[in-house]
mmCIF file of N, CA and C in Angstrom:
data_model
loop_
_atom_site.group_PDB
_atom_site.id
_atom_site.type_symbol
_atom_site.label_atom_id
_atom_site.label_comp_id
_atom_site.label_asym_id
_atom_site.label_seq_id
_atom_site.Cartn_x
_atom_site.Cartn_y
_atom_site.Cartn_z
ATOM 1 N N THR A 2 3.925 -10.387 -3.841
ATOM 2 C CA THR A 2 3.055 -11.506 -3.537
ATOM 3 C C THR A 2 1.600 -11.036 -3.481
ATOM 4 N N ARG A 3 0.687 -11.988 -3.476
ATOM 5 C CA ARG A 3 -0.729 -11.658 -3.408
ATOM 6 C C ARG A 3 -1.074 -10.999 -2.073
ATOM 7 N N VAL A 4 -0.434 -11.440 -1.000
ATOM 8 C CA VAL A 4 -0.676 -10.840 0.323
ATOM 9 C C VAL A 4 -0.287 -9.367 0.299
ATOM 10 N N GLU A 5 0.866 -9.063 -0.268
ATOM 11 C CA GLU A 5 1.311 -7.665 -0.371
ATOM 12 C C GLU A 5 0.378 -6.859 -1.272
ATOM 13 N N ALA A 6 -0.113 -7.488 -2.343
ATOM 14 C CA ALA A 6 -1.030 -6.806 -3.257
ATOM 15 C C ALA A 6 -2.344 -6.480 -2.550
ATOM 16 N N ARG A 7 -2.830 -7.400 -1.716
ATOM 17 C CA ARG A 7 -4.053 -7.134 -0.951
ATOM 18 C C ARG A 7 -3.843 -5.948 -0.008
ATOM 19 N N GLU A 8 -2.721 -5.950 0.668
ATOM 20 C CA GLU A 8 -2.430 -4.858 1.594
ATOM 21 C C GLU A 8 -2.354 -3.532 0.835
ATOM 22 N N PHE A 9 -1.699 -3.549 -0.310
ATOM 23 C CA PHE A 9 -1.601 -2.360 -1.143
ATOM 24 C C PHE A 9 -2.985 -1.885 -1.580
ATOM 25 N N MET A 10 -3.841 -2.823 -2.010
ATOM 26 C CA MET A 10 -5.170 -2.435 -2.484
ATOM 27 C C MET A 10 -6.054 -1.950 -1.339
ATOM 28 N N MET A 11 -5.874 -2.496 -0.150
ATOM 29 C CA MET A 11 -6.609 -1.980 1.002
ATOM 30 C C MET A 11 -6.236 -0.514 1.218
ATOM 31 N N GLN A 12 -4.958 -0.197 1.075
ATOM 32 C CA GLN A 12 -4.506 1.182 1.230
ATOM 33 C C GLN A 12 -5.056 2.073 0.115
ATOM 34 N N VAL A 13 -5.107 1.538 -1.103
ATOM 35 C CA VAL A 13 -5.689 2.285 -2.228
ATOM 36 C C VAL A 13 -7.168 2.556 -1.963
ATOM 37 N N PHE A 14 -7.900 1.534 -1.510
ATOM 38 C CA PHE A 14 -9.328 1.705 -1.225
ATOM 39 C C PHE A 14 -9.527 2.731 -0.109
ATOM 40 N N PHE A 15 -8.643 2.739 0.877
ATOM 41 C CA PHE A 15 -8.698 3.734 1.942
ATOM 42 C C PHE A 15 -8.527 5.135 1.355
ATOM 43 N N GLN A 16 -7.545 5.304 0.473
ATOM 44 C CA GLN A 16 -7.303 6.606 -0.159
ATOM 45 C C GLN A 16 -8.483 7.033 -1.010
ATOM 46 N N MET A 17 -9.058 6.095 -1.742
ATOM 47 C CA MET A 17 -10.201 6.415 -2.592
ATOM 48 C C MET A 17 -11.360 6.941 -1.747
ATOM 49 N N GLU A 18 -11.597 6.300 -0.608
ATOM 50 C CA GLU A 18 -12.657 6.749 0.299
ATOM 51 C C GLU A 18 -12.332 8.138 0.856
ATOM 52 N N ALA A 19 -11.086 8.341 1.265
ATOM 53 C CA ALA A 19 -10.684 9.635 1.827
ATOM 54 C C ALA A 19 -10.849 10.764 0.812
ATOM 55 N N CYS A 20 -10.584 10.463 -0.455
ATOM 56 C CA CYS A 20 -10.691 11.477 -1.514
ATOM 57 C C CYS A 20 -12.085 11.532 -2.136
ATOM 58 N N GLY A 21 -12.915 10.527 -1.845
ATOM 59 C CA GLY A 21 -14.234 10.462 -2.469
ATOM 60 C C GLY A 21 -14.142 10.246 -3.961
ATOM 61 N N ASP A 22 -13.113 9.560 -4.408
ATOM 62 C CA ASP A 22 -12.863 9.371 -5.840
ATOM 63 C C ASP A 22 -12.931 7.891 -6.191
ATOM 64 N N PHE A 23 -14.051 7.495 -6.794
ATOM 65 C CA PHE A 23 -14.240 6.110 -7.212
ATOM 66 C C PHE A 23 -14.376 6.027 -8.726
ATOM 67 N N ASP A 24 -13.740 6.938 -9.423
ATOM 68 C CA ASP A 24 -13.752 6.963 -10.885
ATOM 69 C C ASP A 24 -12.702 5.986 -11.397
ATOM 70 N N VAL A 25 -13.135 5.057 -12.229
ATOM 71 C CA VAL A 25 -12.224 4.043 -12.755
ATOM 72 C C VAL A 25 -11.058 4.681 -13.522
ATOM 73 N N ASN A 26 -11.273 5.868 -14.050
ATOM 74 C CA ASN A 26 -10.220 6.548 -14.809
ATOM 75 C C ASN A 26 -9.169 7.204 -13.921
ATOM 76 N N SER A 27 -9.369 7.174 -12.616
ATOM 77 C CA SER A 27 -8.410 7.775 -11.680
ATOM 78 C C SER A 27 -7.371 6.766 -11.187
ATOM 79 N N ARG A 28 -7.313 5.621 -11.792
ATOM 80 C CA ARG A 28 -6.411 4.555 -11.334
ATOM 81 C C ARG A 28 -4.977 5.055 -11.136
ATOM 82 N N ALA A 29 -4.470 5.810 -12.073
ATOM 83 C CA ALA A 29 -3.074 6.270 -11.990
ATOM 84 C C ALA A 29 -2.842 7.180 -10.789
ATOM 85 N N ASP A 30 -3.887 7.858 -10.339
ATOM 86 C CA ASP A 30 -3.745 8.748 -9.184
ATOM 87 C C ASP A 30 -3.460 7.974 -7.898
ATOM 88 N N PHE A 31 -3.921 6.747 -7.828
ATOM 89 C CA PHE A 31 -3.823 5.978 -6.595
ATOM 90 C C PHE A 31 -2.817 4.836 -6.642
ATOM 91 N N MET A 32 -2.544 4.349 -7.818
ATOM 92 C CA MET A 32 -1.787 3.106 -7.904
ATOM 93 C C MET A 32 -0.395 3.308 -8.486
ATOM 94 N N ASN A 33 0.605 3.107 -7.642
ATOM 95 C CA ASN A 33 1.994 3.123 -8.065
ATOM 96 C C ASN A 33 2.276 1.783 -8.732
ATOM 97 N N GLN A 34 2.328 1.779 -10.034
ATOM 98 C CA GLN A 34 2.473 0.533 -10.779
ATOM 99 C C GLN A 34 3.767 -0.206 -10.441
ATOM 100 N N GLU A 35 4.793 0.518 -10.064
ATOM 101 C CA GLU A 35 6.074 -0.107 -9.724
ATOM 102 C C GLU A 35 5.937 -1.000 -8.489
ATOM 103 N N LYS A 36 5.098 -0.573 -7.568
ATOM 104 C CA LYS A 36 4.917 -1.319 -6.324
ATOM 105 C C LYS A 36 4.211 -2.654 -6.522
ATOM 106 N N ILE A 37 3.427 -2.788 -7.583
ATOM 107 C CA ILE A 37 2.585 -3.965 -7.776
ATOM 108 C C ILE A 37 2.963 -4.770 -9.012
ATOM 109 N N ARG A 38 4.199 -4.677 -9.419
ATOM 110 C CA ARG A 38 4.666 -5.306 -10.655
ATOM 111 C C ARG A 38 3.997 -6.620 -11.024
ATOM 112 N N ASP A 39 4.256 -7.670 -10.255
ATOM 113 C CA ASP A 39 3.777 -8.997 -10.626
ATOM 114 C C ASP A 39 2.305 -9.222 -10.290
ATOM 115 N N GLN A 40 1.683 -8.285 -9.606
ATOM 116 C CA GLN A 40 0.265 -8.404 -9.251
ATOM 117 C C GLN A 40 -0.579 -7.309 -9.916
ATOM 118 N N ARG A 41 -0.054 -6.722 -10.971
ATOM 119 C CA ARG A 41 -0.725 -5.588 -11.622
ATOM 120 C C ARG A 41 -2.136 -5.956 -12.094
ATOM 121 N N GLU A 42 -2.284 -7.102 -12.734
ATOM 122 C CA GLU A 42 -3.594 -7.493 -13.258
ATOM 123 C C GLU A 42 -4.618 -7.649 -12.125
ATOM 124 N N TYR A 43 -4.202 -8.319 -11.056
ATOM 125 C CA TYR A 43 -5.071 -8.503 -9.895
ATOM 126 C C TYR A 43 -5.475 -7.150 -9.300
ATOM 127 N N CYS A 44 -4.521 -6.259 -9.117
ATOM 128 C CA CYS A 44 -4.797 -4.940 -8.535
ATOM 129 C C CYS A 44 -5.691 -4.108 -9.442
ATOM 130 N N ASN A 45 -5.427 -4.128 -10.726
ATOM 131 C CA ASN A 45 -6.266 -3.386 -11.668
ATOM 132 C C ASN A 45 -7.695 -3.919 -11.665
ATOM 133 N N GLU A 46 -7.837 -5.253 -11.577
ATOM 134 C CA GLU A 46 -9.162 -5.858 -11.534
ATOM 135 C C GLU A 46 -9.923 -5.398 -10.287
ATOM 136 N N LEU A 47 -9.267 -5.418 -9.133
ATOM 137 C CA LEU A 47 -9.931 -4.995 -7.899
ATOM 138 C C LEU A 47 -10.324 -3.524 -7.951
ATOM 139 N N HIS A 48 -9.440 -2.698 -8.482
ATOM 140 C CA HIS A 48 -9.748 -1.271 -8.611
ATOM 141 C C HIS A 48 -10.973 -1.072 -9.495
ATOM 142 N N SER A 49 -11.002 -1.723 -10.633
ATOM 143 C CA SER A 49 -12.145 -1.605 -11.546
ATOM 144 C C SER A 49 -13.420 -2.132 -10.908
ATOM 145 N N LEU A 50 -13.304 -3.259 -10.197
ATOM 146 C CA LEU A 50 -14.483 -3.823 -9.548
ATOM 147 C C LEU A 50 -15.082 -2.849 -8.544
ATOM 148 N N LEU A 51 -14.251 -2.269 -7.688
ATOM 149 C CA LEU A 51 -14.799 -1.345 -6.694
ATOM 150 C C LEU A 51 -15.399 -0.119 -7.373
ATOM 151 N N CYS A 52 -14.725 0.405 -8.360
ATOM 152 C CA CYS A 52 -15.249 1.588 -9.049
ATOM 153 C C CYS A 52 -16.596 1.300 -9.708
ATOM 154 N N ASN A 53 -16.733 0.132 -10.311
ATOM 155 C CA ASN A 53 -17.954 -0.204 -11.049
ATOM 156 C C ASN A 53 -19.039 -0.851 -10.195
ATOM 157 N N LYS A 54 -18.667 -1.442 -9.082
ATOM 158 C CA LYS A 54 -19.632 -2.185 -8.265
ATOM 159 C C LYS A 54 -19.746 -1.640 -6.846
ATOM 160 N N LYS A 55 -19.290 -0.427 -6.616
ATOM 161 C CA LYS A 55 -19.278 0.140 -5.261
ATOM 162 C C LYS A 55 -20.661 0.120 -4.620
ATOM 163 N N ASN A 56 -21.689 0.489 -5.351
ATOM 164 C CA ASN A 56 -23.034 0.510 -4.769
ATOM 165 C C ASN A 56 -23.477 -0.874 -4.320
ATOM 166 N N GLU A 57 -23.226 -1.884 -5.155
ATOM 167 C CA GLU A 57 -23.604 -3.255 -4.796
ATOM 168 C C GLU A 57 -22.789 -3.749 -3.600
ATOM 169 N N VAL A 58 -21.492 -3.456 -3.599
ATOM 170 C CA VAL A 58 -20.623 -3.850 -2.485
ATOM 171 C C VAL A 58 -21.103 -3.189 -1.199
ATOM 172 N N ASP A 59 -21.345 -1.898 -1.261
ATOM 173 C CA ASP A 59 -21.787 -1.165 -0.067
ATOM 174 C C ASP A 59 -23.172 -1.614 0.393
ATOM 175 N N ASP A 60 -24.054 -1.981 -0.538
ATOM 176 C CA ASP A 60 -25.371 -2.494 -0.146
ATOM 177 C C ASP A 60 -25.229 -3.775 0.665
ATOM 178 N N LEU A 61 -24.323 -4.656 0.251
ATOM 179 C CA LEU A 61 -24.077 -5.888 1.017
ATOM 180 C C LEU A 61 -23.529 -5.554 2.406
ATOM 181 N N LEU A 62 -22.610 -4.614 2.461
ATOM 182 C CA LEU A 62 -22.048 -4.226 3.755
ATOM 183 C C LEU A 62 -23.112 -3.615 4.665
ATOM 184 N N ARG A 63 -23.977 -2.784 4.104
ATOM 185 C CA ARG A 63 -25.052 -2.188 4.894
ATOM 186 C C ARG A 63 -25.987 -3.269 5.446
ATOM 187 N N LYS A 64 -26.269 -4.248 4.620
ATOM 188 C CA LYS A 64 -27.188 -5.321 5.001
ATOM 189 C C LYS A 64 -26.680 -6.102 6.214
ATOM 190 N N TYR A 65 -25.377 -6.315 6.289
ATOM 191 C CA TYR A 65 -24.824 -7.171 7.340
ATOM 192 C C TYR A 65 -24.073 -6.425 8.434
ATOM 193 N N SER A 66 -23.918 -5.136 8.296
ATOM 194 C CA SER A 66 -23.282 -4.350 9.342
ATOM 195 C C SER A 66 -24.365 -3.779 10.238
ATOM 196 N N THR A 67 -24.688 -4.518 11.276
ATOM 197 C CA THR A 67 -25.816 -4.133 12.118
ATOM 198 C C THR A 67 -25.458 -3.056 13.138
ATOM 199 N N LYS A 68 -24.185 -2.928 13.480
ATOM 200 C CA LYS A 68 -23.795 -1.984 14.527
ATOM 201 C C LYS A 68 -23.316 -0.637 13.992
ATOM 202 N N TRP A 69 -22.864 -0.607 12.753
ATOM 203 C CA TRP A 69 -22.292 0.626 12.211
ATOM 204 C C TRP A 69 -22.867 0.910 10.835
ATOM 205 N N LYS A 70 -23.188 2.157 10.591
ATOM 206 C CA LYS A 70 -23.497 2.584 9.231
ATOM 207 C C LYS A 70 -22.161 2.731 8.512
ATOM 208 N N ILE A 71 -22.149 2.520 7.228
ATOM 209 C CA ILE A 71 -20.909 2.632 6.450
ATOM 210 C C ILE A 71 -20.241 3.985 6.675
ATOM 211 N N GLU A 72 -21.024 5.020 6.730
ATOM 212 C CA GLU A 72 -20.485 6.367 6.887
ATOM 213 C C GLU A 72 -19.781 6.564 8.235
ATOM 214 N N ARG A 73 -20.117 5.753 9.219
ATOM 215 C CA ARG A 73 -19.528 5.885 10.557
ATOM 216 C C ARG A 73 -18.483 4.810 10.849
ATOM 217 N N MET A 74 -18.359 3.865 9.968
ATOM 218 C CA MET A 74 -17.433 2.759 10.140
ATOM 219 C C MET A 74 -15.987 3.268 10.060
ATOM 220 N N PRO A 75 -15.079 2.711 10.859
ATOM 221 C CA PRO A 75 -13.667 3.085 10.689
ATOM 222 C C PRO A 75 -13.239 2.839 9.230
ATOM 223 N N LYS A 76 -12.578 3.815 8.655
ATOM 224 C CA LYS A 76 -12.260 3.748 7.223
ATOM 225 C C LYS A 76 -11.330 2.592 6.875
ATOM 226 N N THR A 77 -10.481 2.197 7.816
ATOM 227 C CA THR A 77 -9.638 1.031 7.537
ATOM 228 C C THR A 77 -10.493 -0.227 7.442
ATOM 229 N N ASP A 78 -11.453 -0.377 8.343
ATOM 230 C CA ASP A 78 -12.350 -1.536 8.293
ATOM 231 C C ASP A 78 -13.152 -1.533 6.992
ATOM 232 N N LEU A 79 -13.640 -0.372 6.609
ATOM 233 C CA LEU A 79 -14.414 -0.257 5.376
ATOM 234 C C LEU A 79 -13.574 -0.663 4.166
ATOM 235 N N ALA A 80 -12.340 -0.208 4.116
ATOM 236 C CA ALA A 80 -11.461 -0.568 2.997
ATOM 237 C C ALA A 80 -11.223 -2.080 2.953
ATOM 238 N N VAL A 81 -10.988 -2.676 4.109
ATOM 239 C CA VAL A 81 -10.763 -4.126 4.178
ATOM 240 C C VAL A 81 -12.016 -4.875 3.743
ATOM 241 N N LEU A 82 -13.164 -4.457 4.235
ATOM 242 C CA LEU A 82 -14.418 -5.117 3.881
ATOM 243 C C LEU A 82 -14.709 -5.008 2.387
ATOM 244 N N ARG A 83 -14.526 -3.831 1.822
ATOM 245 C CA ARG A 83 -14.759 -3.664 0.377
ATOM 246 C C ARG A 83 -13.838 -4.557 -0.436
ATOM 247 N N LEU A 84 -12.592 -4.628 -0.034
ATOM 248 C CA LEU A 84 -11.626 -5.485 -0.720
ATOM 249 C C LEU A 84 -12.096 -6.933 -0.715
ATOM 250 N N ALA A 85 -12.469 -7.439 0.448
ATOM 251 C CA ALA A 85 -12.880 -8.832 0.571
ATOM 252 C C ALA A 85 -14.167 -9.119 -0.201
ATOM 253 N N VAL A 86 -15.117 -8.191 -0.164
ATOM 254 C CA VAL A 86 -16.363 -8.407 -0.905
ATOM 255 C C VAL A 86 -16.096 -8.427 -2.403
ATOM 256 N N CYS A 87 -15.226 -7.555 -2.874
ATOM 257 C CA CYS A 87 -14.857 -7.578 -4.293
ATOM 258 C C CYS A 87 -14.222 -8.917 -4.661
ATOM 259 N N GLU A 88 -13.329 -9.395 -3.804
ATOM 260 C CA GLU A 88 -12.681 -10.677 -4.068
ATOM 261 C C GLU A 88 -13.682 -11.826 -4.079
ATOM 262 N N MET A 89 -14.491 -11.917 -3.043
ATOM 263 C CA MET A 89 -15.411 -13.054 -2.916
ATOM 264 C C MET A 89 -16.546 -13.002 -3.930
ATOM 265 N N GLY A 90 -17.084 -11.819 -4.140
ATOM 266 C CA GLY A 90 -18.270 -11.703 -4.969
ATOM 267 C C GLY A 90 -18.016 -11.610 -6.449
ATOM 268 N N TYR A 91 -16.862 -11.093 -6.835
ATOM 269 C CA TYR A 91 -16.642 -10.816 -8.247
ATOM 270 C C TYR A 91 -15.340 -11.390 -8.801
ATOM 271 N N ALA A 92 -14.301 -11.473 -7.992
ATOM 272 C CA ALA A 92 -13.004 -11.929 -8.489
ATOM 273 C C ALA A 92 -12.799 -13.434 -8.281
ATOM 274 N N LYS A 93 -13.801 -14.095 -7.754
ATOM 275 C CA LYS A 93 -13.793 -15.552 -7.579
ATOM 276 C C LYS A 93 -12.669 -16.056 -6.672
ATOM 277 N N VAL A 94 -12.292 -15.273 -5.702
ATOM 278 C CA VAL A 94 -11.341 -15.715 -4.683
ATOM 279 C C VAL A 94 -12.145 -16.517 -3.661
ATOM 280 N N PRO A 95 -11.675 -17.695 -3.260
ATOM 281 C CA PRO A 95 -12.423 -18.477 -2.270
ATOM 282 C C PRO A 95 -12.679 -17.664 -0.996
ATOM 283 N N ALA A 96 -13.887 -17.787 -0.475
ATOM 284 C CA ALA A 96 -14.288 -17.002 0.690
ATOM 285 C C ALA A 96 -13.347 -17.203 1.870
ATOM 286 N N ALA A 97 -12.941 -18.434 2.126
ATOM 287 C CA ALA A 97 -12.069 -18.693 3.281
ATOM 288 C C ALA A 97 -10.756 -17.935 3.167
ATOM 289 N N VAL A 98 -10.199 -17.887 1.970
ATOM 290 C CA VAL A 98 -8.938 -17.173 1.740
ATOM 291 C C VAL A 98 -9.142 -15.674 1.941
ATOM 292 N N SER A 99 -10.171 -15.146 1.315
ATOM 293 C CA SER A 99 -10.424 -13.716 1.387
ATOM 294 C C SER A 99 -10.732 -13.270 2.811
ATOM 295 N N ILE A 100 -11.535 -14.034 3.517
ATOM 296 C CA ILE A 100 -11.882 -13.673 4.897
ATOM 297 C C ILE A 100 -10.652 -13.725 5.795
ATOM 298 N N ASN A 101 -9.854 -14.776 5.667
ATOM 299 C CA ASN A 101 -8.641 -14.901 6.484
ATOM 300 C C ASN A 101 -7.697 -13.723 6.250
ATOM 301 N N GLU A 102 -7.477 -13.373 4.997
ATOM 302 C CA GLU A 102 -6.598 -12.246 4.674
ATOM 303 C C GLU A 102 -7.187 -10.929 5.172
ATOM 304 N N ALA A 103 -8.503 -10.775 5.056
ATOM 305 C CA ALA A 103 -9.160 -9.552 5.511
ATOM 306 C C ALA A 103 -9.040 -9.399 7.027
ATOM 307 N N VAL A 104 -9.215 -10.492 7.745
ATOM 308 C CA VAL A 104 -9.090 -10.444 9.208
ATOM 309 C C VAL A 104 -7.666 -10.046 9.592
ATOM 310 N N ASP A 105 -6.678 -10.602 8.897
ATOM 311 C CA ASP A 105 -5.285 -10.241 9.177
ATOM 312 C C ASP A 105 -5.038 -8.753 8.940
ATOM 313 N N LEU A 106 -5.566 -8.222 7.837
ATOM 314 C CA LEU A 106 -5.410 -6.794 7.545
ATOM 315 C C LEU A 106 -6.131 -5.940 8.593
ATOM 316 N N ALA A 107 -7.318 -6.371 8.986
ATOM 317 C CA ALA A 107 -8.083 -5.614 9.984
ATOM 318 C C ALA A 107 -7.344 -5.572 11.319
ATOM 319 N N LYS A 108 -6.744 -6.686 11.691
ATOM 320 C CA LYS A 108 -5.979 -6.720 12.945
ATOM 321 C C LYS A 108 -4.754 -5.814 12.867
ATOM 322 N N LYS A 109 -4.129 -5.777 11.700
ATOM 323 C CA LYS A 109 -2.915 -4.979 11.524
ATOM 324 C C LYS A 109 -3.210 -3.483 11.494
ATOM 325 N N TYR A 110 -4.293 -3.087 10.808
ATOM 326 C CA TYR A 110 -4.556 -1.664 10.576
ATOM 327 C C TYR A 110 -5.723 -1.088 11.369
ATOM 328 N N GLY A 111 -6.575 -1.954 11.888
ATOM 329 C CA GLY A 111 -7.789 -1.471 12.520
ATOM 330 C C GLY A 111 -7.687 -1.349 14.028
ATOM 331 N N THR A 112 -8.843 -1.341 14.633
ATOM 332 C CA THR A 112 -8.943 -1.234 16.084
ATOM 333 C C THR A 112 -8.804 -2.618 16.719
ATOM 334 N N GLU A 113 -8.856 -2.649 18.027
ATOM 335 C CA GLU A 113 -8.746 -3.908 18.765
ATOM 336 C C GLU A 113 -9.825 -4.916 18.351
ATOM 337 N N ASP A 114 -11.015 -4.417 18.030
ATOM 338 C CA ASP A 114 -12.134 -5.288 17.680
ATOM 339 C C ASP A 114 -12.321 -5.499 16.178
ATOM 340 N N SER A 115 -11.489 -4.885 15.365
ATOM 341 C CA SER A 115 -11.690 -4.931 13.915
ATOM 342 C C SER A 115 -11.677 -6.347 13.353
ATOM 343 N N GLY A 116 -10.773 -7.180 13.808
ATOM 344 C CA GLY A 116 -10.683 -8.542 13.276
ATOM 345 C C GLY A 116 -11.976 -9.313 13.451
ATOM 346 N N LYS A 117 -12.536 -9.264 14.657
ATOM 347 C CA LYS A 117 -13.796 -9.975 14.936
ATOM 348 C C LYS A 117 -14.951 -9.363 14.140
ATOM 349 N N TYR A 118 -14.971 -8.055 14.065
ATOM 350 C CA TYR A 118 -16.029 -7.344 13.344
ATOM 351 C C TYR A 118 -16.016 -7.707 11.862
ATOM 352 N N VAL A 119 -14.852 -7.630 11.251
ATOM 353 C CA VAL A 119 -14.692 -7.951 9.837
ATOM 354 C C VAL A 119 -15.046 -9.417 9.584
ATOM 355 N N ASN A 120 -14.583 -10.306 10.443
ATOM 356 C CA ASN A 120 -14.866 -11.726 10.291
ATOM 357 C C ASN A 120 -16.371 -11.992 10.322
ATOM 358 N N GLY A 121 -17.073 -11.372 11.252
ATOM 359 C CA GLY A 121 -18.512 -11.584 11.367
ATOM 360 C C GLY A 121 -19.281 -11.122 10.144
ATOM 361 N N ILE A 122 -18.982 -9.931 9.691
ATOM 362 C CA ILE A 122 -19.680 -9.398 8.512
ATOM 363 C C ILE A 122 -19.373 -10.238 7.278
ATOM 364 N N LEU A 123 -18.106 -10.526 7.052
ATOM 365 C CA LEU A 123 -17.728 -11.270 5.850
ATOM 366 C C LEU A 123 -18.255 -12.703 5.871
ATOM 367 N N GLY A 124 -18.333 -13.302 7.043
ATOM 368 C CA GLY A 124 -18.891 -14.653 7.131
ATOM 369 C C GLY A 124 -20.340 -14.681 6.667
ATOM 370 N N ARG A 125 -21.121 -13.694 7.078
ATOM 371 C CA ARG A 125 -22.530 -13.627 6.657
ATOM 372 C C ARG A 125 -22.649 -13.304 5.165
ATOM 373 N N ILE A 126 -21.791 -12.436 4.670
ATOM 374 C CA ILE A 126 -21.809 -12.117 3.235
ATOM 375 C C ILE A 126 -21.403 -13.342 2.424
ATOM 376 N N ALA A 127 -20.398 -14.070 2.882
ATOM 377 C CA ALA A 127 -19.958 -15.280 2.172
ATOM 378 C C ALA A 127 -21.092 -16.294 2.090
ATOM 379 N N ASP A 128 -21.863 -16.432 3.163
ATOM 380 C CA ASP A 128 -23.006 -17.347 3.146
ATOM 381 C C ASP A 128 -24.015 -16.931 2.083
ATOM 382 N N GLU A 129 -24.303 -15.638 2.000
ATOM 383 C CA GLU A 129 -25.251 -15.164 0.988
ATOM 384 C C GLU A 129 -24.706 -15.385 -0.421
ATOM 385 N N LEU A 130 -23.446 -15.073 -0.638
ATOM 386 C CA LEU A 130 -22.857 -15.251 -1.967
ATOM 387 C C LEU A 130 -22.823 -16.714 -2.375
ATOM 388 N N ALA A 131 -22.576 -17.600 -1.419
ATOM 389 C CA ALA A 131 -22.534 -19.036 -1.716
ATOM 390 C C ALA A 131 -23.913 -19.549 -2.126
ATOM 391 N N ALA A 132 -24.955 -18.910 -1.625
ATOM 392 C CA ALA A 132 -26.312 -19.317 -1.958
ATOM 393 C C ALA A 132 -26.746 -18.822 -3.340
ATOM 394 N N LYS A 133 -25.978 -17.894 -3.913
ATOM 395 C CA LYS A 133 -26.335 -17.307 -5.209
ATOM 396 C C LYS A 133 -25.152 -17.335 -6.172
ATOM 397 N N PRO A 134 -24.546 -18.489 -6.438
ATOM 398 C CA PRO A 134 -23.347 -18.498 -7.296
ATOM 399 C C PRO A 134 -23.605 -18.060 -8.728
ATOM 400 N N ALA A 135 -24.790 -18.359 -9.261
ATOM 401 C CA ALA A 135 -25.065 -17.976 -10.650
ATOM 402 C C ALA A 135 -25.092 -16.465 -10.804
ATOM 403 N N GLN A 136 -25.633 -15.758 -9.815
ATOM 404 C CA GLN A 136 -25.694 -14.307 -9.870
ATOM 405 C C GLN A 136 -24.292 -13.714 -9.882
ATOM 406 N N CYS A 137 -23.391 -14.253 -9.076
ATOM 407 C CA CYS A 137 -22.024 -13.738 -9.030
ATOM 408 C C CYS A 137 -21.323 -13.962 -10.358
ATOM 409 N N ASP A 138 -21.539 -15.138 -10.971
ATOM 410 C CA ASP A 138 -20.897 -15.417 -12.254
ATOM 411 C C ASP A 138 -21.376 -14.445 -13.323
ATOM 412 N N GLU A 139 -22.684 -14.166 -13.347
ATOM 413 C CA GLU A 139 -23.212 -13.218 -14.322
ATOM 414 C C GLU A 139 -22.628 -11.837 -14.100
ATOM 415 N N THR A 140 -22.489 -11.428 -12.853
ATOM 416 C CA THR A 140 -21.938 -10.114 -12.535
ATOM 417 C C THR A 140 -20.498 -10.020 -12.983
ATOM 418 N N THR A 141 -19.719 -11.082 -12.753
ATOM 419 C CA THR A 141 -18.319 -11.083 -13.163
ATOM 420 C C THR A 141 -18.211 -10.928 -14.667
ATOM 421 N N GLU A 142 -19.073 -11.671 -15.388
ATOM 422 C CA GLU A 142 -19.023 -11.576 -16.838
ATOM 423 C C GLU A 142 -19.376 -10.173 -17.303
ATOM 424 N N SER A 143 -20.369 -9.528 -16.670
ATOM 425 C CA SER A 143 -20.746 -8.188 -17.112
ATOM 426 C C SER A 143 -19.648 -7.181 -16.810
ATOM 427 N N VAL A 144 -18.911 -7.366 -15.693
ATOM 428 C CA VAL A 144 -17.798 -6.470 -15.392
ATOM 429 C C VAL A 144 -16.704 -6.652 -16.428
ATOM 430 N N GLU A 145 -16.418 -7.907 -16.789
ATOM 431 C CA GLU A 145 -15.385 -8.168 -17.786
ATOM 432 C C GLU A 145 -15.773 -7.550 -19.126
ATOM 433 N N GLU A 146 -17.059 -7.634 -19.484
ATOM 434 C CA GLU A 146 -17.519 -7.047 -20.742
ATOM 435 C C GLU A 146 -17.374 -5.535 -20.726
ATOM 436 N N GLU A 147 -17.642 -4.903 -19.569
ATOM 437 C CA GLU A 147 -17.534 -3.448 -19.467
ATOM 438 C C GLU A 147 -16.118 -2.975 -19.735
ATOM 439 N N HIS A 148 -15.147 -3.831 -19.426
ATOM 440 C CA HIS A 148 -13.745 -3.433 -19.555
ATOM 441 C C HIS A 148 -13.067 -4.030 -20.775
ATOM 442 N N ALA A 149 -13.814 -4.689 -21.627
ATOM 443 C CA ALA A 149 -13.231 -5.320 -22.811
ATOM 444 C C ALA A 149 -12.923 -4.282 -23.868
#
């Protein structure tokens, strides 16, 4: 299911951060294709998005994370936030869906305060993205072209 695929990709993003490996060509190192059978396209898209748009994603997180620098943020929270920003900003997943799923993942894997923290940051990012829909569409098209 998509929920399981999100959880899987959050774990992949966590591993990528732990290894410092955001090379799009390293997909096979992190992704067990058997585990994501029916969600392979979605998972591959998210992996490519983070690898190609990590700086932009992290810039948004830095802008709205007032209490923690990315480098000091709990890695589970960072993985959840990156996943949701990729979904909302580039994969055209509705913000409400992405935020709700991200909060659930943060509560499951993060600290006691992770759910509220993730919700606050993503809510502000969603507001900014909603104000600039044309920019997101152009970015999505350029990512698709890079992988064509």
